[in-house]
XYZ file of C-alpha atoms in Angstrom:
613
model
C -43.475 -66.453 -42.520
C -44.809 -66.044 -38.978
C -47.581 -63.683 -39.989
C -48.988 -66.019 -42.640
C -52.314 -67.215 -41.298
C -51.788 -65.201 -38.057
C -53.765 -61.966 -38.510
C -55.128 -62.110 -34.949
C -51.777 -61.311 -33.287
C -51.353 -58.378 -35.676
C -54.733 -56.964 -34.682
C -53.826 -57.295 -30.968
C -50.505 -55.387 -31.438
C -52.200 -52.599 -33.400
C -54.866 -52.219 -30.715
C -52.214 -51.999 -27.947
C -50.296 -49.241 -29.786
C -53.513 -47.227 -30.298
C -54.474 -47.451 -26.596
C -50.986 -46.414 -25.452
C -50.946 -43.380 -27.742
C -54.393 -42.377 -26.507
C -53.220 -42.451 -22.886
C -50.231 -40.212 -23.649
C -52.443 -37.711 -25.513
C -54.970 -37.673 -22.662
C -52.238 -36.958 -20.102
C -51.073 -34.009 -22.152
C -54.613 -32.615 -22.388
C -55.138 -33.111 -18.638
C -51.922 -31.109 -17.792
C -52.811 -28.007 -15.707
C -53.339 -25.004 -17.938
C -50.964 -22.761 -15.946
C -48.033 -25.207 -16.199
C -48.580 -25.719 -19.936
C -48.487 -21.902 -20.466
C -45.336 -21.581 -18.377
C -43.613 -24.254 -20.436
C -44.620 -22.467 -23.656
C -43.337 -19.124 -22.354
C -40.045 -20.636 -21.258
C -39.562 -22.293 -24.609
C -40.251 -19.180 -26.667
C -38.598 -16.335 -24.803
C -35.709 -14.778 -26.755
C -34.288 -11.807 -24.839
C -31.928 -8.886 -25.213
C -28.934 -9.256 -22.878
C -29.863 -7.523 -19.658
C -33.562 -7.131 -20.594
C -36.487 -8.915 -18.942
C -37.836 -12.098 -20.497
C -40.374 -11.358 -23.223
C -42.873 -13.925 -24.510
C -44.511 -14.181 -27.916
C -47.877 -15.163 -26.411
C -48.353 -17.928 -28.981
C -46.825 -21.272 -29.727
C -45.255 -19.913 -32.969
C -43.042 -16.813 -33.154
C -44.532 -13.778 -34.895
C -43.026 -12.428 -38.089
C -41.385 -9.108 -37.208
C -40.010 -6.464 -39.565
C -38.440 -3.091 -38.791
C -38.334 -0.106 -41.120
C -35.822 2.449 -39.819
C -35.791 5.983 -41.218
C -32.800 8.101 -40.204
C -32.426 11.760 -41.081
C -29.156 13.657 -40.530
C -29.569 17.424 -40.231
C -26.911 20.105 -40.640
C -26.343 20.430 -36.912
C -25.186 16.816 -36.789
C -28.260 15.433 -35.014
C -29.531 12.104 -36.315
C -33.319 11.777 -36.036
C -34.738 8.279 -36.116
C -38.166 6.808 -36.711
C -38.703 3.060 -36.634
C -41.820 1.202 -37.628
C -41.846 -2.258 -36.060
C -44.522 -4.503 -37.522
C -45.832 -7.806 -36.202
C -47.531 -10.483 -38.254
C -49.045 -13.528 -36.570
C -49.426 -11.967 -33.129
C -47.357 -9.495 -31.140
C -45.175 -10.337 -28.143
C -46.146 -8.983 -24.742
C -43.007 -6.818 -24.682
C -40.610 -5.999 -27.486
C -37.208 -4.683 -26.438
C -34.998 -2.530 -28.615
C -31.369 -1.848 -27.562
C -29.366 1.256 -28.503
C -25.606 1.142 -28.023
C -24.410 4.361 -26.390
C -20.746 3.419 -25.811
C -18.426 1.852 -28.361
C -14.690 1.277 -28.629
C -12.957 4.073 -30.518
C -9.203 3.458 -30.188
C -6.773 1.991 -27.704
C -7.345 4.811 -25.197
C -10.853 6.148 -25.840
C -14.492 5.109 -26.025
C -16.987 6.838 -28.299
C -20.207 7.996 -26.688
C -23.596 8.458 -28.373
C -26.409 10.371 -26.716
C -29.836 8.863 -27.453
C -32.517 11.310 -26.293
C -36.224 11.957 -26.772
C -37.220 8.287 -27.023
C -40.994 7.956 -27.577
C -43.158 4.955 -28.505
C -46.621 4.813 -30.075
C -48.716 2.170 -31.753
C -49.473 2.278 -35.472
C -52.512 4.471 -34.779
C -50.409 7.064 -32.959
C -51.545 6.212 -29.431
C -48.749 6.501 -26.858
C -47.266 3.303 -25.488
C -45.826 3.389 -21.978
C -42.288 2.306 -22.869
C -39.748 1.627 -20.136
C -36.350 3.217 -20.897
C -33.354 2.079 -18.871
C -29.595 2.221 -19.207
C -27.198 -0.587 -18.329
C -23.449 -0.733 -19.018
C -23.430 1.687 -21.920
C -26.598 0.285 -23.529
C -30.022 1.979 -23.606
C -32.866 -0.562 -23.446
C -36.373 0.415 -24.522
C -39.046 -2.072 -23.411
C -42.190 -1.444 -25.478
C -45.486 -3.064 -24.360
C -46.789 -4.452 -27.660
C -49.388 -7.007 -26.564
C -52.496 -6.734 -28.718
C -50.907 -4.362 -31.250
C -49.966 -4.821 -34.854
C -46.806 -2.765 -34.476
C -45.076 0.117 -32.781
C -43.378 3.325 -33.847
C -40.229 4.528 -32.066
C -38.878 8.063 -32.456
C -35.619 9.370 -31.003
C -32.611 11.621 -31.594
C -28.951 10.645 -31.585
C -26.080 13.079 -30.943
C -22.433 12.272 -31.638
C -22.634 10.283 -34.873
C -20.767 12.808 -37.058
C -17.003 13.245 -37.370
C -14.686 15.090 -39.740
C -12.611 12.900 -42.071
C -10.089 13.726 -44.762
C -12.650 13.320 -47.558
C -15.458 15.227 -45.839
C -17.971 14.160 -43.194
C -18.630 10.673 -41.860
C -21.768 9.489 -40.088
C -21.236 6.338 -38.015
C -23.982 4.674 -35.969
C -25.009 1.282 -34.668
C -28.471 1.285 -36.207
C -29.453 -1.821 -34.248
C -27.794 -2.779 -30.982
C -29.977 -5.818 -30.273
C -33.564 -7.061 -30.398
C -35.481 -9.182 -27.949
C -36.888 -11.334 -30.799
C -35.728 -12.478 -34.189
C -36.528 -9.833 -36.788
C -37.082 -11.097 -40.305
C -35.914 -7.948 -42.060
C -34.393 -4.661 -40.933
C -34.550 -1.929 -43.550
C -32.529 1.243 -42.863
C -32.742 4.413 -44.945
C -30.527 7.435 -44.215
C -31.177 10.880 -45.655
C -29.015 13.990 -45.313
C -28.776 17.523 -46.762
C -26.326 16.257 -49.401
C -26.202 12.882 -51.174
C -23.798 10.236 -49.842
C -20.446 9.531 -51.437
C -19.681 6.138 -49.900
C -21.174 3.714 -47.436
C -20.372 0.541 -45.541
C -22.017 -1.801 -43.036
C -21.333 -4.736 -40.705
C -23.906 -7.133 -39.267
C -24.192 -10.262 -37.166
C -22.756 -11.115 -33.765
C -20.932 -8.329 -31.884
C -17.477 -9.420 -33.094
C -18.574 -10.418 -36.567
C -16.868 -8.809 -39.574
C -19.588 -9.901 -42.049
C -21.079 -7.373 -44.415
C -24.795 -6.737 -44.120
C -27.267 -8.398 -46.491
C -27.394 -5.446 -48.903
C -26.520 -1.752 -49.162
C -26.900 0.860 -51.899
C -27.432 4.563 -52.498
C -30.974 4.284 -53.743
C -32.245 4.635 -57.297
C -31.271 8.305 -57.529
C -28.112 8.074 -55.396
C -29.690 10.504 -52.932
C -30.062 8.238 -49.916
C -28.114 5.491 -48.175
C -29.990 2.240 -47.907
C -29.106 -0.864 -45.861
C -30.870 -4.198 -45.476
C -30.230 -7.008 -43.031
C -32.286 -10.209 -43.022
C -32.985 -12.557 -40.121
C -31.376 -10.682 -37.253
C -31.123 -12.784 -34.106
C -31.677 -11.332 -30.620
C -27.964 -10.613 -30.098
C -27.128 -9.468 -33.632
C -26.181 -5.867 -34.363
C -26.136 -3.681 -37.481
C -23.442 -1.010 -37.885
C -23.663 1.537 -40.701
C -21.177 4.144 -41.985
C -22.014 6.825 -44.549
C -19.562 9.359 -45.980
C -20.817 12.773 -47.137
C -19.204 15.799 -48.764
C -17.789 18.559 -46.535
C -20.461 20.883 -45.220
C -23.160 18.240 -45.056
C -23.328 18.351 -41.255
C -21.409 19.693 -38.310
C -20.228 17.763 -35.323
C -17.428 15.736 -33.807
C -17.291 12.430 -31.937
C -17.874 12.439 -28.177
C -14.794 10.706 -26.766
C -14.105 9.618 -23.214
C -10.780 8.235 -22.053
C -11.032 4.570 -21.226
C -9.688 3.684 -17.788
C -6.337 1.944 -17.644
C -3.228 2.303 -15.562
C -1.536 4.105 -18.424
C -4.408 6.565 -18.881
C -4.958 7.044 -15.152
C -1.293 7.951 -14.656
C -0.899 9.874 -17.894
C 1.783 12.559 -17.761
C 0.206 15.719 -19.126
C 1.464 19.311 -18.961
C -0.911 19.984 -16.048
C -0.014 16.903 -13.994
C 3.677 17.317 -14.755
C 3.543 20.958 -13.651
C 1.885 20.145 -10.321
C 4.192 17.204 -9.756
C 7.275 19.254 -10.628
C 6.184 22.154 -8.425
C 5.836 19.864 -5.439
C 9.218 18.277 -6.114
C 10.805 21.730 -6.292
C 9.257 22.584 -2.934
C 10.542 19.319 -1.427
C 14.024 19.715 -2.880
C 14.096 23.359 -1.814
C 13.050 22.426 1.716
C 15.714 19.729 1.815
C 18.325 22.230 0.620
C 17.313 24.658 3.380
C 17.519 21.863 5.959
C 20.994 20.869 4.772
C 22.114 24.491 4.819
C 20.845 25.013 8.365
C 22.405 21.775 9.623
C 25.630 22.628 7.861
C 25.783 26.033 9.583
C 25.193 24.328 12.958
C 27.990 21.851 12.294
C 30.433 24.638 11.441
C 29.550 26.405 14.668
C 29.890 23.164 16.608
C 33.392 22.456 15.355
C 34.755 25.448 17.240
C 33.287 24.252 20.536
C 34.197 20.656 19.760
C 37.834 21.675 19.510
C 37.588 23.097 23.028
C 36.214 19.770 24.262
C 38.931 17.659 22.650
C 41.076 17.257 25.739
C 41.555 14.803 28.547
C 38.306 14.506 30.557
C 40.035 14.705 33.911
C 40.347 17.084 36.834
C 42.886 17.270 39.626
C 41.678 15.857 42.901
C 43.176 15.272 46.296
C 46.937 14.839 46.514
C 47.258 15.696 42.853
C 45.511 12.564 41.627
C 43.532 12.888 38.443
C 39.804 12.234 38.549
C 37.595 11.367 35.620
C 35.424 14.357 34.669
C 33.288 13.717 31.571
C 32.311 16.841 29.607
C 29.338 18.563 31.244
C 28.963 15.536 33.547
C 27.406 13.434 30.757
C 26.962 9.800 31.778
C 27.632 6.915 29.425
C 23.962 6.157 28.735
C 23.222 9.831 28.088
C 26.060 10.421 25.693
C 24.820 7.997 23.030
C 21.311 9.426 23.186
C 22.677 12.956 22.882
C 24.817 12.078 19.862
C 22.227 10.328 17.676
C 19.030 11.433 19.491
C 18.013 7.780 19.945
C 18.293 5.373 22.891
C 20.069 2.457 21.241
C 20.604 -0.954 22.802
C 24.328 -0.176 22.779
C 23.637 2.831 25.018
C 22.054 0.539 27.600
C 24.949 -1.934 27.372
C 27.435 0.894 27.877
C 25.390 2.112 30.837
C 25.605 -1.336 32.496
C 29.393 -1.397 32.010
C 29.525 2.157 33.405
C 27.583 1.063 36.501
C 30.087 -1.767 36.959
C 33.081 0.540 36.607
C 31.581 2.987 39.099
C 31.120 0.272 41.728
C 27.403 -0.591 41.511
C 27.849 -3.961 39.793
C 30.635 -6.534 39.890
C 31.039 -8.708 36.813
C 32.300 -12.199 37.654
C 33.192 -14.362 34.706
C 32.313 -17.945 35.572
C 34.404 -21.016 34.775
C 33.708 -22.324 31.321
C 31.585 -25.453 31.544
C 32.547 -26.552 28.032
C 34.544 -25.296 25.114
C 32.077 -22.632 23.973
C 30.102 -21.913 27.146
C 30.712 -18.559 28.844
C 28.575 -16.868 31.473
C 28.860 -14.178 34.113
C 27.531 -13.644 37.597
C 26.323 -10.101 38.148
C 26.519 -8.920 41.758
C 24.674 -5.794 42.789
C 26.669 -3.456 45.061
C 25.804 -0.320 46.982
C 28.281 1.877 45.142
C 30.579 4.589 46.453
C 29.073 7.017 48.960
C 30.110 10.100 47.018
C 28.337 9.022 43.813
C 24.703 9.482 42.868
C 22.670 7.455 40.419
C 20.331 9.045 37.910
C 16.737 7.848 37.709
C 17.248 5.864 34.515
C 20.270 4.139 36.117
C 18.180 3.017 39.095
C 15.569 1.668 36.708
C 18.228 -0.115 34.636
C 19.618 -1.862 37.728
C 16.126 -2.959 38.724
C 15.459 -4.256 35.190
C 18.661 -6.302 35.105
C 18.514 -7.769 38.634
C 14.733 -7.994 39.051
C 14.942 -7.381 42.820
C 17.802 -9.885 43.386
C 21.320 -9.216 44.599
C 22.948 -11.655 42.197
C 21.934 -13.057 38.839
C 23.573 -14.857 35.971
C 23.757 -12.993 32.696
C 22.127 -15.951 30.941
C 19.122 -15.517 33.266
C 18.679 -11.820 32.570
C 15.486 -11.282 30.616
C 14.369 -14.912 30.846
C 10.583 -15.302 31.236
C 11.068 -17.411 34.369
C 13.400 -15.038 36.205
C 12.160 -11.695 34.888
C 8.911 -11.931 32.882
C 8.521 -8.140 32.684
C 12.096 -7.473 31.551
C 11.129 -6.074 28.088
C 8.629 -3.668 29.649
C 11.233 -2.551 32.204
C 13.765 -1.895 29.432
C 11.193 0.170 27.534
C 10.608 2.238 30.671
C 14.367 2.786 30.974
C 14.469 4.057 27.406
C 11.526 6.409 28.001
C 13.198 7.691 31.180
C 16.384 8.404 29.240
C 14.357 10.466 26.748
C 12.742 12.353 29.629
C 16.202 12.864 31.061
C 17.197 14.675 27.869
C 14.357 17.156 28.492
C 15.113 17.515 32.223
C 18.710 18.375 31.387
C 17.337 20.995 28.958
C 19.267 19.452 26.082
C 16.014 19.037 24.125
C 12.848 21.098 24.348
C 10.757 17.971 23.757
C 11.402 14.258 23.966
C 13.213 13.183 20.761
C 11.205 9.987 20.683
C 7.880 11.831 20.847
C 8.965 14.311 18.177
C 9.992 11.482 15.858
C 6.761 9.626 16.586
C 4.650 12.703 15.891
C 6.359 13.432 12.572
C 6.311 9.759 11.595
C 2.560 9.722 12.210
C 2.128 12.878 10.155
C 4.176 11.343 7.360
C 2.171 8.108 7.389
C -1.109 10.045 7.400
C 0.055 12.134 4.455
C 1.217 8.993 2.652
C -2.118 7.249 3.264
C -3.993 10.355 2.114
C -1.814 10.408 -0.993
C -2.609 6.769 -1.717
C -6.355 7.400 -1.304
C -6.119 10.550 -3.440
C -4.141 8.717 -6.115
C -6.672 5.875 -6.174
C -9.577 8.338 -6.431
C -7.864 10.288 -9.211
C -7.086 7.028 -11.024
C -10.721 5.898 -10.832
C -12.392 9.136 -11.883
C -9.751 11.200 -13.726
C -6.538 10.914 -15.667
C -4.537 12.947 -13.131
C -3.421 10.136 -10.819
C 0.188 11.089 -11.527
C -0.391 14.220 -9.453
C -1.408 12.138 -6.447
C 1.940 10.370 -6.504
C 3.550 13.654 -5.503
C 1.543 13.593 -2.267
C 2.644 9.997 -1.656
C 6.264 11.012 -2.186
C 5.798 13.985 0.139
C 4.384 11.726 2.864
C 7.204 9.229 2.440
C 9.729 12.070 2.652
C 8.173 13.335 5.887
C 8.187 9.793 7.331
C 11.822 9.263 6.381
C 12.771 12.735 7.596
C 11.103 12.257 10.995
C 14.432 11.130 12.443
C 15.866 14.588 11.725
C 13.042 16.471 13.433
C 14.259 16.377 17.067
C 16.117 19.625 17.703
C 18.662 20.292 20.441
C 18.435 23.436 22.494
C 21.332 25.908 22.643
C 22.544 24.144 25.795
C 22.119 20.754 24.155
C 24.128 21.867 21.126
C 26.927 23.100 23.394
C 26.994 19.827 25.339
C 26.915 17.890 22.106
C 29.898 19.908 20.875
C 31.876 19.059 23.985
C 30.812 15.426 23.624
C 31.991 15.377 20.026
C 35.347 16.716 21.192
C 35.507 14.057 23.886
C 34.747 11.377 21.308
C 37.511 12.621 19.026
C 39.914 12.658 21.963
C 38.924 9.164 23.107
C 39.349 7.706 19.622
C 42.696 9.432 19.096
C 46.170 8.348 20.184
C 46.577 11.085 22.851
C 43.953 9.508 25.095
C 46.239 6.667 26.192
C 48.704 9.012 27.899
C 47.560 9.009 31.509
C 50.335 8.901 34.148
C 51.338 5.458 35.468
C 49.604 4.405 38.630
C 46.382 6.124 37.668
C 45.765 4.574 34.284
C 43.709 1.577 35.408
C 41.153 3.738 37.173
C 40.944 6.359 34.393
C 40.940 3.872 31.519
C 38.223 1.861 33.272
C 36.068 5.004 33.326
C 36.805 5.546 29.610
C 35.749 2.004 28.705
C 31.902 2.431 28.879
C 32.139 5.395 26.514
C 34.319 3.312 24.204
C 31.545 0.676 24.185
C 29.095 3.308 22.946
C 31.553 4.797 20.437
C 32.311 1.318 19.009
C 35.956 1.210 20.172
C 35.663 -1.340 22.962
C 38.318 -3.778 21.682
C 41.086 -1.161 21.469
C 40.298 0.341 24.839
C 40.011 -3.055 26.510
C 43.514 -3.881 25.267
C 44.808 -0.498 26.427
C 43.275 -1.119 29.848
C 44.713 -4.636 30.032
C 48.206 -3.371 29.109
C 47.966 -0.655 31.748
C 46.922 -3.239 34.339
C 49.913 -5.450 33.490
C 52.212 -2.505 34.086
C 50.585 -0.792 37.046
C 49.190 -3.645 39.132
C 51.094 -6.071 41.279
C 50.983 -9.831 40.642
C 48.786 -10.259 43.700
C 46.314 -7.709 42.356
C 46.253 -9.356 38.945
C 45.520 -12.774 40.389
C 42.856 -11.374 42.685
C 40.334 -8.705 41.802
C 42.752 -6.089 40.552
C 40.165 -4.397 38.352
C 37.779 -4.359 41.301
C 34.738 -4.460 39.046
C 35.697 -7.429 36.820
C 37.034 -10.805 37.900
C 37.673 -13.989 35.990
C 37.856 -17.699 36.785
C 40.995 -19.405 38.090
C 42.549 -19.961 34.666
C 41.690 -16.426 33.534
C 44.432 -13.832 32.960
C 44.280 -10.078 32.453
C 45.447 -10.648 28.875
C 42.019 -12.255 28.289
C 40.187 -9.136 29.427
C 39.700 -7.666 25.939
C 37.991 -10.806 24.639
C 35.985 -11.198 27.855
C 34.528 -7.691 27.989
C 33.819 -7.667 24.240
C 31.961 -10.969 24.557
C 30.065 -9.649 27.577
C 28.964 -6.506 25.683
C 27.851 -8.508 22.663
C 25.959 -11.023 24.827
C 24.138 -8.363 26.860
C 23.244 -6.438 23.702
C 21.783 -9.612 22.187
C 19.746 -10.351 25.333
C 18.156 -6.890 25.370
C 17.533 -6.943 21.618
C 15.876 -10.368 21.662
C 13.682 -9.408 24.627
C 12.384 -6.289 22.866
C 11.774 -8.201 19.633
C 9.842 -10.860 21.535
C 7.678 -8.198 23.171
C 6.967 -6.543 19.819
C 6.036 -9.921 18.332
C 3.657 -10.625 21.221
C 2.013 -7.230 20.809
C 1.477 -7.854 17.090
C -0.024 -11.291 17.780
C -2.394 -9.855 20.392
C -3.677 -7.333 17.851
């Protein structure tokens, strides 16, 4: 072998190992004292969850025992006294945790009130313990440095409950420790001896039985023992006693959940039902009032269901709409809203009355169709309303002619959407000027819509608050429903005046007449002019196709071939290949196209406003 006769190398290796070990030991001794202490503290610092770090103060953990004496009196109060002993040095701080909130069932938590906590050393001198509560746990930090032990005294309320066999005392004797405790000895006394007992120990979700439990040598006390409890271990005890041993009942609080927050109880159901009755009753009153108005209106509507004409010079009939209502006004009066169709009908009305000429252009391809709009001065005996002036300015943008495809384009008329909105607002103001409404329908709807949204938002906030802090959130839903009902009912809030109701009645009669078969009975020779004046109202009433065909048929009968090939309708002309038989399709397409242009312009403006916000 290599070592035979070679003892010198062996001595050299042994010397090298000794020197190396000496250097390592010297480095450890030369380590700064503060850093060595910090490393020791960090290595030996078991804590209670949520409690500050506590150190043993020595390199080896002390041996800790806890003797817990619990006494249950007849009032149901559990009085506790714990003697915590340290052997081998005490930690700087020893923390004891009491569980004040525990799961009871699927809907409730069980509360325990731990009061009167006091700490002393083994000689009876008071220790300045820090008591704090976190998430349903009461932590008691006891300064134990330099002591041989500490004594804790306290009272617990809420441990007693009535059971079928008598009285049951249930308590988490130990919630947690800050250090490992070698043995925890619990003794429970009561006015009467126990009949049964049980215990669980270990980690919070453990179902392990404690180390030992018995009723003592004379069966007069309940005794429990748990060895080697870690910092996060707990000890639950249950003792059954005969009836009359103690009074009391568990302190239960409803655990928050959507089901519990919106629980339907007699109280919440009563409030909710009362509010629904009020809402339904108010709706019934509203329907009754509106129904009475409608019955009254039918009588006046019957008077208005006749030809809207008057006899003019030389016995010729002249168009005389009921109460002088213009086409744009009539739609707003009927549904209390300025619709896009009302504006389209108003443009056609302006054309029929001689303020605009519609010239259908030659089709550039199979599907292309466009119109040239020419602005005219109009007849001298006619007067435009303010909203009609504004509508002409919005469409033409200061020009005398414009293509329909250019109307509303950003290049030709960048402020077209704003102009249209001003036309709509002017129409609403016109309703008030004519004394058909006491207030602008749009403002009334806006005001009630705002009220409804505010009530709805308040109901949502109230419901959320009730859900967080009570179990009556179901009641708050009634306020939300009330707000939603007000918001939805805002459209019914505008009210016509007595004059407005009368005009509306005549308008309803005119509508019935216009949609009926008797309306197409004007005398020959005058039908083209009269039916042209009917057409804008037919646009608003949704009967444009039928009336366009009636007008075209009348033109074929009443007009001469020269008039039909020229500008026989005066206000509408077509390209060379166009015939009067095409008029129904042409005017329907024009109305649909103009309606789409105005709608798209307003949508684009709304989108821009939302993006700017």
